[in-house]
Amino acid sequence: MKDELMYIGNKVINSQQILAVNMNDLLKQFFQGENMEGFERISEEKFSRWSANLFTIMGEALKDNDKKQSNELDNWAREAGGSFVKNYVPLSAALRSLTIYRNVIWNVFTVELEEKSFAAITMLDVGKIIDPLLDEISVIIGKVYEENSSRLMKIAYSALEELSVPVVPVAKETAIIPLIGQIDTDRSQLILEVALEESARLKVEYLILDISGVPIVDTMVADNLFKVVHALDLIGVKSIISGIRPEIAQTIITLGIDFSNVTTCANLHTALASIGLRRVAEPS
């Protein structure tokens, strides 16, 4: 039985180029049937090389199943998965395409089974070796797609975060950060970083933090704002917190939050006026 597996393994390895050509035709038919355009951007040469390499891995596994090929398998799956992702091939189609490799191997085995009269149990042994290899490839390709999705989500989240803390220069040495929505720990850290970086870049003397769009100011939000004010003070930037609505003022008093060391204003217009920026009167 081991001799039969070794024979089939050698047959697969020696026929890898012919099998690779067959695979190309079958893959082309498969992706065309799926109405995929992405696969056309992957060259036939690359498909042939992938197929030949995978058939070699499969052949070596049939010859000696105890031989560890995890590195070769991981490299193959990651390269294939990376190309599928790059060319916008859906994960479901990428995974279904792997069944074609299984079918090609089984076709080779079926021919040899009839010609060489192999024992029926050999068929089970081939399945026990080939199926786990393809299952492992499926898992690795799935991870490649997952990693790509996580990367794209991080990029999108970073872009949204940057938009959530805009710094608006309104005059020489004066800028405003209009804050809208909830301020949690992560966002407060971003506010701190952006405030310091942009204040230094724009060389501002005054930075107004307008919180009129922040629905709730509790002890955590106040503490985070104090940290921003203190950090700005250390680099020589004077800060003003504007947008203290009556209900927020009430909450601040109720919670006993001390804003005595922070310059505050009821609205943005008052804040700008306090540093000498008044709207120029229109001519009558």
mmCIF file of C-alpha atoms in Angstrom:
data_model
loop_
_atom_site.group_PDB
_atom_site.id
_atom_site.type_symbol
_atom_site.label_atom_id
_atom_site.label_comp_id
_atom_site.label_asym_id
_atom_site.label_seq_id
_atom_site.Cartn_x
_atom_site.Cartn_y
_atom_site.Cartn_z
ATOM 1 C CA MET A 1 0.000 0.000 0.000
ATOM 2 C CA LYS A 2 2.866 2.370 0.799
ATOM 3 C CA ASP A 3 4.442 1.434 -2.525
ATOM 4 C CA GLU A 4 1.201 2.303 -4.282
ATOM 5 C CA LEU A 5 1.073 5.745 -2.613
ATOM 6 C CA MET A 6 4.724 6.336 -3.521
ATOM 7 C CA TYR A 7 3.994 5.360 -7.117
ATOM 8 C CA ILE A 8 1.052 7.771 -7.322
ATOM 9 C CA GLY A 9 3.137 10.515 -5.648
ATOM 10 C CA ASN A 10 5.929 10.119 -8.207
ATOM 11 C CA LYS A 11 3.352 10.054 -11.002
ATOM 12 C CA VAL A 12 1.895 13.365 -9.807
ATOM 13 C CA ILE A 13 5.336 14.992 -9.455
ATOM 14 C CA ASN A 14 6.558 13.770 -12.861
ATOM 15 C CA SER A 15 3.322 14.929 -14.496
ATOM 16 C CA GLN A 16 3.129 18.274 -12.691
ATOM 17 C CA GLN A 17 3.557 20.393 -15.838
ATOM 18 C CA ILE A 18 0.893 18.487 -17.786
ATOM 19 C CA LEU A 19 -1.420 18.620 -14.773
ATOM 20 C CA ALA A 20 -0.728 22.354 -14.430
ATOM 21 C CA VAL A 21 -1.846 22.954 -18.037
ATOM 22 C CA ASN A 22 -5.029 20.988 -17.356
ATOM 23 C CA MET A 23 -5.560 23.028 -14.192
ATOM 24 C CA ASN A 24 -5.251 26.288 -16.118
ATOM 25 C CA ASP A 25 -7.998 25.228 -18.512
ATOM 26 C CA LEU A 26 -10.235 24.041 -15.673
ATOM 27 C CA LEU A 27 -9.631 27.178 -13.585
ATOM 28 C CA LYS A 28 -10.374 29.375 -16.589
ATOM 29 C CA GLN A 29 -13.654 27.560 -17.155
ATOM 30 C CA PHE A 30 -14.503 27.784 -13.469
ATOM 31 C CA PHE A 31 -13.873 31.527 -13.136
ATOM 32 C CA GLN A 32 -15.625 32.285 -16.427
ATOM 33 C CA GLY A 33 -18.605 30.316 -15.160
ATOM 34 C CA GLU A 34 -18.512 32.470 -12.001
ATOM 35 C CA ASN A 35 -18.404 35.631 -14.166
ATOM 36 C CA MET A 36 -15.151 36.660 -12.510
ATOM 37 C CA GLU A 37 -13.021 39.306 -14.174
ATOM 38 C CA GLY A 38 -10.347 39.406 -11.487
ATOM 39 C CA PHE A 39 -8.783 36.064 -12.476
ATOM 40 C CA GLU A 40 -7.945 37.450 -15.937
ATOM 41 C CA ARG A 41 -5.431 39.788 -14.311
ATOM 42 C CA ILE A 42 -3.541 36.767 -12.959
ATOM 43 C CA SER A 43 -1.211 35.531 -15.700
ATOM 44 C CA GLU A 44 -1.368 31.969 -17.024
ATOM 45 C CA GLU A 45 2.322 31.671 -16.179
ATOM 46 C CA LYS A 46 1.556 32.404 -12.532
ATOM 47 C CA PHE A 47 -1.356 29.945 -12.478
ATOM 48 C CA SER A 48 0.886 27.283 -14.046
ATOM 49 C CA ARG A 49 3.619 27.872 -11.488
ATOM 50 C CA TRP A 50 1.125 27.721 -8.601
ATOM 51 C CA SER A 51 -0.386 24.504 -9.897
ATOM 52 C CA ALA A 52 2.979 22.843 -10.540
ATOM 53 C CA ASN A 53 4.187 23.790 -7.042
ATOM 54 C CA LEU A 54 1.021 22.508 -5.371
ATOM 55 C CA PHE A 55 1.108 19.226 -7.292
ATOM 56 C CA THR A 56 4.715 18.805 -6.146
ATOM 57 C CA ILE A 57 3.657 19.374 -2.516
ATOM 58 C CA MET A 58 0.824 16.860 -2.935
ATOM 59 C CA GLY A 59 3.083 14.339 -4.630
ATOM 60 C CA GLU A 60 5.691 14.599 -1.884
ATOM 61 C CA ALA A 61 2.963 14.140 0.734
ATOM 62 C CA LEU A 62 1.751 10.955 -0.998
ATOM 63 C CA LYS A 63 5.298 9.614 -1.156
ATOM 64 C CA ASP A 64 6.021 10.372 2.504
ATOM 65 C CA ASN A 65 3.136 11.653 4.598
ATOM 66 C CA ASP A 66 5.419 11.993 7.645
ATOM 67 C CA LYS A 67 7.497 14.632 5.889
ATOM 68 C CA LYS A 68 6.605 18.082 7.200
ATOM 69 C CA GLN A 69 5.678 20.565 4.461
ATOM 70 C CA SER A 70 3.945 23.217 6.528
ATOM 71 C CA ASN A 71 6.282 26.008 5.334
ATOM 72 C CA GLU A 72 5.817 25.161 1.657
ATOM 73 C CA LEU A 73 2.058 24.868 2.126
ATOM 74 C CA ASP A 74 1.844 28.158 4.038
ATOM 75 C CA ASN A 75 3.931 29.997 1.430
ATOM 76 C CA TRP A 76 1.831 28.601 -1.425
ATOM 77 C CA ALA A 77 -1.493 29.453 0.229
ATOM 78 C CA ARG A 78 -0.385 32.964 1.208
ATOM 79 C CA GLU A 79 0.894 33.777 -2.277
ATOM 80 C CA ALA A 80 -2.277 32.430 -3.918
ATOM 81 C CA GLY A 81 -4.520 34.121 -1.342
ATOM 82 C CA GLY A 82 -2.657 37.406 -1.733
ATOM 83 C CA SER A 83 -3.136 37.361 -5.514
ATOM 84 C CA PHE A 84 -6.829 36.499 -5.150
ATOM 85 C CA VAL A 85 -7.288 39.419 -2.749
ATOM 86 C CA LYS A 86 -5.311 41.806 -4.954
ATOM 87 C CA ASN A 87 -7.433 40.897 -7.976
ATOM 88 C CA TYR A 88 -10.765 41.093 -6.120
ATOM 89 C CA VAL A 89 -11.610 37.401 -6.364
ATOM 90 C CA PRO A 90 -14.317 36.680 -3.734
ATOM 91 C CA LEU A 91 -13.297 34.340 -0.920
ATOM 92 C CA SER A 92 -16.070 31.869 -1.754
ATOM 93 C CA ALA A 93 -14.813 31.542 -5.349
ATOM 94 C CA ALA A 94 -11.185 31.239 -4.220
ATOM 95 C CA LEU A 95 -12.052 28.378 -1.859
ATOM 96 C CA ARG A 96 -14.267 26.591 -4.385
ATOM 97 C CA SER A 97 -11.452 26.685 -6.938
ATOM 98 C CA LEU A 98 -9.395 24.431 -4.646
ATOM 99 C CA THR A 99 -11.784 21.550 -5.304
ATOM 100 C CA ILE A 100 -10.441 21.472 -8.883
ATOM 101 C CA TYR A 101 -7.014 20.420 -7.572
ATOM 102 C CA ARG A 102 -8.696 17.607 -5.666
ATOM 103 C CA ASN A 103 -10.538 16.501 -8.809
ATOM 104 C CA VAL A 104 -7.366 16.503 -10.919
ATOM 105 C CA ILE A 105 -5.542 14.331 -8.371
ATOM 106 C CA TRP A 106 -8.498 11.959 -8.206
ATOM 107 C CA ASN A 107 -8.524 11.706 -12.012
ATOM 108 C CA VAL A 108 -4.861 10.677 -11.958
ATOM 109 C CA PHE A 109 -5.561 8.173 -9.210
ATOM 110 C CA THR A 110 -8.639 6.728 -10.974
ATOM 111 C CA VAL A 111 -6.647 6.043 -14.138
ATOM 112 C CA GLU A 112 -3.868 4.378 -12.164
ATOM 113 C CA LEU A 113 -6.410 2.446 -10.112
ATOM 114 C CA GLU A 114 -7.847 0.884 -13.247
ATOM 115 C CA GLU A 115 -4.508 0.263 -14.938
ATOM 116 C CA LYS A 116 -2.545 -1.004 -11.937
ATOM 117 C CA SER A 117 -5.419 -2.650 -10.022
ATOM 118 C CA PHE A 118 -4.541 -0.863 -6.783
ATOM 119 C CA ALA A 119 -6.165 -1.980 -3.546
ATOM 120 C CA ALA A 120 -9.431 -0.155 -2.752
ATOM 121 C CA ILE A 121 -8.019 0.973 0.598
ATOM 122 C CA THR A 122 -5.398 2.984 -1.288
ATOM 123 C CA MET A 123 -8.208 5.284 -2.418
ATOM 124 C CA LEU A 124 -9.024 6.030 1.211
ATOM 125 C CA ASP A 125 -5.380 6.668 2.006
ATOM 126 C CA VAL A 126 -5.050 9.134 -0.863
ATOM 127 C CA GLY A 127 -8.064 11.018 0.495
ATOM 128 C CA LYS A 128 -6.651 10.991 4.027
ATOM 129 C CA ILE A 129 -3.492 12.695 2.755
ATOM 130 C CA ILE A 130 -4.793 15.099 0.096
ATOM 131 C CA ASP A 131 -7.965 16.336 1.847
ATOM 132 C CA PRO A 132 -6.191 17.680 4.987
ATOM 133 C CA LEU A 133 -3.668 19.504 2.762
ATOM 134 C CA LEU A 134 -6.437 21.287 0.865
ATOM 135 C CA ASP A 135 -8.306 21.967 4.109
ATOM 136 C CA GLU A 136 -5.202 23.621 5.555
ATOM 137 C CA ILE A 137 -4.789 25.708 2.406
ATOM 138 C CA SER A 138 -8.432 26.814 2.731
ATOM 139 C CA VAL A 139 -7.809 27.916 6.318
ATOM 140 C CA ILE A 140 -4.669 29.895 5.390
ATOM 141 C CA ILE A 141 -6.351 31.599 2.418
ATOM 142 C CA GLY A 142 -9.261 32.464 4.708
ATOM 143 C CA LYS A 143 -6.774 34.074 7.111
ATOM 144 C CA VAL A 144 -5.244 36.088 4.267
ATOM 145 C CA TYR A 145 -8.687 37.497 3.404
ATOM 146 C CA GLU A 146 -9.368 38.143 7.094
ATOM 147 C CA GLU A 147 -6.062 39.993 7.515
ATOM 148 C CA ASN A 148 -6.827 42.100 4.442
ATOM 149 C CA SER A 149 -10.295 42.959 5.768
ATOM 150 C CA SER A 150 -8.806 43.974 9.133
ATOM 151 C CA ARG A 151 -6.212 46.143 7.379
ATOM 152 C CA LEU A 152 -8.876 47.897 5.294
ATOM 153 C CA MET A 153 -11.048 48.418 8.369
ATOM 154 C CA LYS A 154 -8.129 49.995 10.239
ATOM 155 C CA ILE A 155 -7.459 52.331 7.299
ATOM 156 C CA ALA A 156 -11.129 53.296 7.136
ATOM 157 C CA TYR A 157 -11.308 53.760 10.911
ATOM 158 C CA SER A 158 -8.168 55.917 10.898
ATOM 159 C CA ALA A 159 -9.642 58.074 8.134
ATOM 160 C CA LEU A 160 -12.866 58.474 10.097
ATOM 161 C CA GLU A 161 -10.930 59.315 13.246
ATOM 162 C CA GLU A 162 -8.990 62.021 11.445
ATOM 163 C CA LEU A 163 -12.246 63.481 10.163
ATOM 164 C CA SER A 164 -13.678 63.356 13.687
ATOM 165 C CA VAL A 165 -10.999 65.750 14.989
ATOM 166 C CA PRO A 166 -10.648 68.500 12.368
ATOM 167 C CA VAL A 167 -8.397 71.475 13.086
ATOM 168 C CA VAL A 168 -9.680 74.660 11.407
ATOM 169 C CA PRO A 169 -7.347 77.697 11.199
ATOM 170 C CA VAL A 170 -9.484 80.861 11.446
ATOM 171 C CA ALA A 171 -6.813 83.524 11.680
ATOM 172 C CA LYS A 172 -3.090 83.905 12.073
ATOM 173 C CA GLU A 173 -2.012 81.910 15.137
ATOM 174 C CA THR A 174 -5.618 80.889 15.946
ATOM 175 C CA ALA A 175 -7.408 77.610 15.217
ATOM 176 C CA ILE A 176 -10.571 75.769 16.276
ATOM 177 C CA ILE A 177 -11.279 72.093 16.911
ATOM 178 C CA PRO A 178 -15.054 71.625 16.597
ATOM 179 C CA LEU A 179 -15.937 68.436 18.479
ATOM 180 C CA ILE A 180 -19.133 66.557 17.636
ATOM 181 C CA GLY A 181 -20.428 63.348 19.214
ATOM 182 C CA GLN A 182 -19.315 61.228 22.135
ATOM 183 C CA ILE A 183 -15.778 61.522 23.484
ATOM 184 C CA ASP A 184 -14.484 58.170 24.697
ATOM 185 C CA THR A 185 -10.979 57.242 25.841
ATOM 186 C CA ASP A 186 -9.690 56.419 22.335
ATOM 187 C CA ARG A 187 -11.070 59.585 20.803
ATOM 188 C CA SER A 188 -9.782 61.755 23.651
ATOM 189 C CA GLN A 189 -6.293 60.374 23.021
ATOM 190 C CA LEU A 190 -6.688 61.243 19.339
ATOM 191 C CA ILE A 191 -7.861 64.754 20.253
ATOM 192 C CA LEU A 192 -4.777 65.183 22.429
ATOM 193 C CA GLU A 193 -2.411 63.986 19.682
ATOM 194 C CA VAL A 194 -4.045 66.045 16.920
ATOM 195 C CA ALA A 195 -4.236 69.170 19.089
ATOM 196 C CA LEU A 196 -0.519 69.005 19.924
ATOM 197 C CA GLU A 197 0.669 68.067 16.421
ATOM 198 C CA GLU A 198 -1.471 70.615 14.558
ATOM 199 C CA SER A 199 -0.791 73.397 17.069
ATOM 200 C CA ALA A 200 2.938 72.914 16.534
ATOM 201 C CA ARG A 201 2.562 72.614 12.747
ATOM 202 C CA LEU A 202 0.315 75.671 12.400
ATOM 203 C CA LYS A 203 2.277 77.631 15.031
ATOM 204 C CA VAL A 204 -0.936 78.679 16.759
ATOM 205 C CA GLU A 205 -1.068 80.791 19.877
ATOM 206 C CA TYR A 206 -4.738 80.109 20.623
ATOM 207 C CA LEU A 207 -6.647 76.854 20.158
ATOM 208 C CA ILE A 208 -10.401 76.799 20.795
ATOM 209 C CA LEU A 209 -12.008 73.463 21.673
ATOM 210 C CA ASP A 210 -15.659 73.873 20.763
ATOM 211 C CA ILE A 211 -17.787 71.233 22.513
ATOM 212 C CA SER A 212 -21.205 72.530 21.507
ATOM 213 C CA GLY A 213 -21.713 69.301 19.536
ATOM 214 C CA VAL A 214 -20.788 67.012 22.451
ATOM 215 C CA PRO A 215 -24.025 65.666 23.966
ATOM 216 C CA ILE A 216 -22.701 64.772 27.418
ATOM 217 C CA VAL A 217 -19.871 66.171 29.518
ATOM 218 C CA ASP A 218 -19.242 63.896 32.493
ATOM 219 C CA THR A 219 -16.217 63.509 34.760
ATOM 220 C CA MET A 220 -14.383 61.333 32.208
ATOM 221 C CA VAL A 221 -14.921 63.793 29.342
ATOM 222 C CA ALA A 222 -13.948 66.731 31.585
ATOM 223 C CA ASP A 223 -10.801 64.946 32.737
ATOM 224 C CA ASN A 224 -9.819 64.244 29.125
ATOM 225 C CA LEU A 225 -10.393 67.874 28.175
ATOM 226 C CA PHE A 226 -8.272 69.017 31.146
ATOM 227 C CA LYS A 227 -5.431 66.800 29.901
ATOM 228 C CA VAL A 228 -5.600 68.423 26.461
ATOM 229 C CA VAL A 229 -5.636 71.910 28.006
ATOM 230 C CA HIS A 230 -2.677 71.087 30.263
ATOM 231 C CA ALA A 231 -0.659 69.550 27.412
ATOM 232 C CA LEU A 232 -1.288 72.588 25.206
ATOM 233 C CA ASP A 233 -0.247 74.857 28.067
ATOM 234 C CA LEU A 234 3.081 73.009 28.285
ATOM 235 C CA ILE A 235 3.883 73.855 24.651
ATOM 236 C CA GLY A 236 2.828 77.494 25.074
ATOM 237 C CA VAL A 237 -0.600 77.323 23.436
ATOM 238 C CA LYS A 238 -3.466 79.087 25.180
ATOM 239 C CA SER A 239 -6.662 77.050 25.003
ATOM 240 C CA ILE A 240 -10.320 77.980 25.348
ATOM 241 C CA ILE A 241 -13.250 75.615 25.749
ATOM 242 C CA SER A 242 -16.362 76.996 24.081
ATOM 243 C CA GLY A 243 -19.888 75.666 23.659
ATOM 244 C CA ILE A 244 -20.764 75.312 27.357
ATOM 245 C CA ARG A 245 -24.521 74.992 26.992
ATOM 246 C CA PRO A 246 -26.797 75.649 30.034
ATOM 247 C CA GLU A 247 -27.563 71.923 30.504
ATOM 248 C CA ILE A 248 -23.854 71.087 30.347
ATOM 249 C CA ALA A 249 -23.099 73.830 32.867
ATOM 250 C CA GLN A 250 -25.722 72.330 35.179
ATOM 251 C CA THR A 251 -24.184 68.875 34.839
ATOM 252 C CA ILE A 252 -20.734 70.266 35.579
ATOM 253 C CA ILE A 253 -21.985 71.934 38.762
ATOM 254 C CA THR A 254 -23.933 68.837 39.850
ATOM 255 C CA LEU A 255 -20.904 66.585 39.378
ATOM 256 C CA GLY A 256 -18.659 69.070 41.153
ATOM 257 C CA ILE A 257 -16.233 69.352 38.240
ATOM 258 C CA ASP A 258 -13.835 72.251 38.716
ATOM 259 C CA PHE A 259 -13.400 74.330 35.546
ATOM 260 C CA SER A 260 -11.953 77.310 37.427
ATOM 261 C CA ASN A 261 -8.485 76.866 35.916
ATOM 262 C CA VAL A 262 -9.812 76.607 32.359
ATOM 263 C CA THR A 263 -10.914 79.496 30.156
ATOM 264 C CA THR A 264 -14.480 78.780 29.025
ATOM 265 C CA CYS A 265 -17.014 80.566 26.855
ATOM 266 C CA ALA A 266 -20.689 80.012 26.160
ATOM 267 C CA ASN A 267 -20.238 79.891 22.406
ATOM 268 C CA LEU A 268 -17.670 80.115 19.645
ATOM 269 C CA HIS A 269 -18.422 83.757 18.826
ATOM 270 C CA THR A 270 -17.672 84.778 22.414
ATOM 271 C CA ALA A 271 -14.488 82.724 22.424
ATOM 272 C CA LEU A 272 -13.205 84.407 19.268
ATOM 273 C CA ALA A 273 -14.144 87.837 20.603
ATOM 274 C CA SER A 274 -12.254 87.148 23.839
ATOM 275 C CA ILE A 275 -8.991 86.907 21.925
ATOM 276 C CA GLY A 276 -9.684 89.985 19.807
ATOM 277 C CA LEU A 277 -11.253 88.301 16.790
ATOM 278 C CA ARG A 278 -14.500 90.129 16.186
ATOM 279 C CA ARG A 279 -16.634 89.993 13.102
ATOM 280 C CA VAL A 280 -15.953 93.031 10.945
ATOM 281 C CA ALA A 281 -19.096 95.082 10.674
ATOM 282 C CA GLU A 282 -20.629 95.118 7.219
ATOM 283 C CA PRO A 283 -20.824 98.607 5.624
ATOM 284 C CA SER A 284 -24.292 100.110 5.925
#
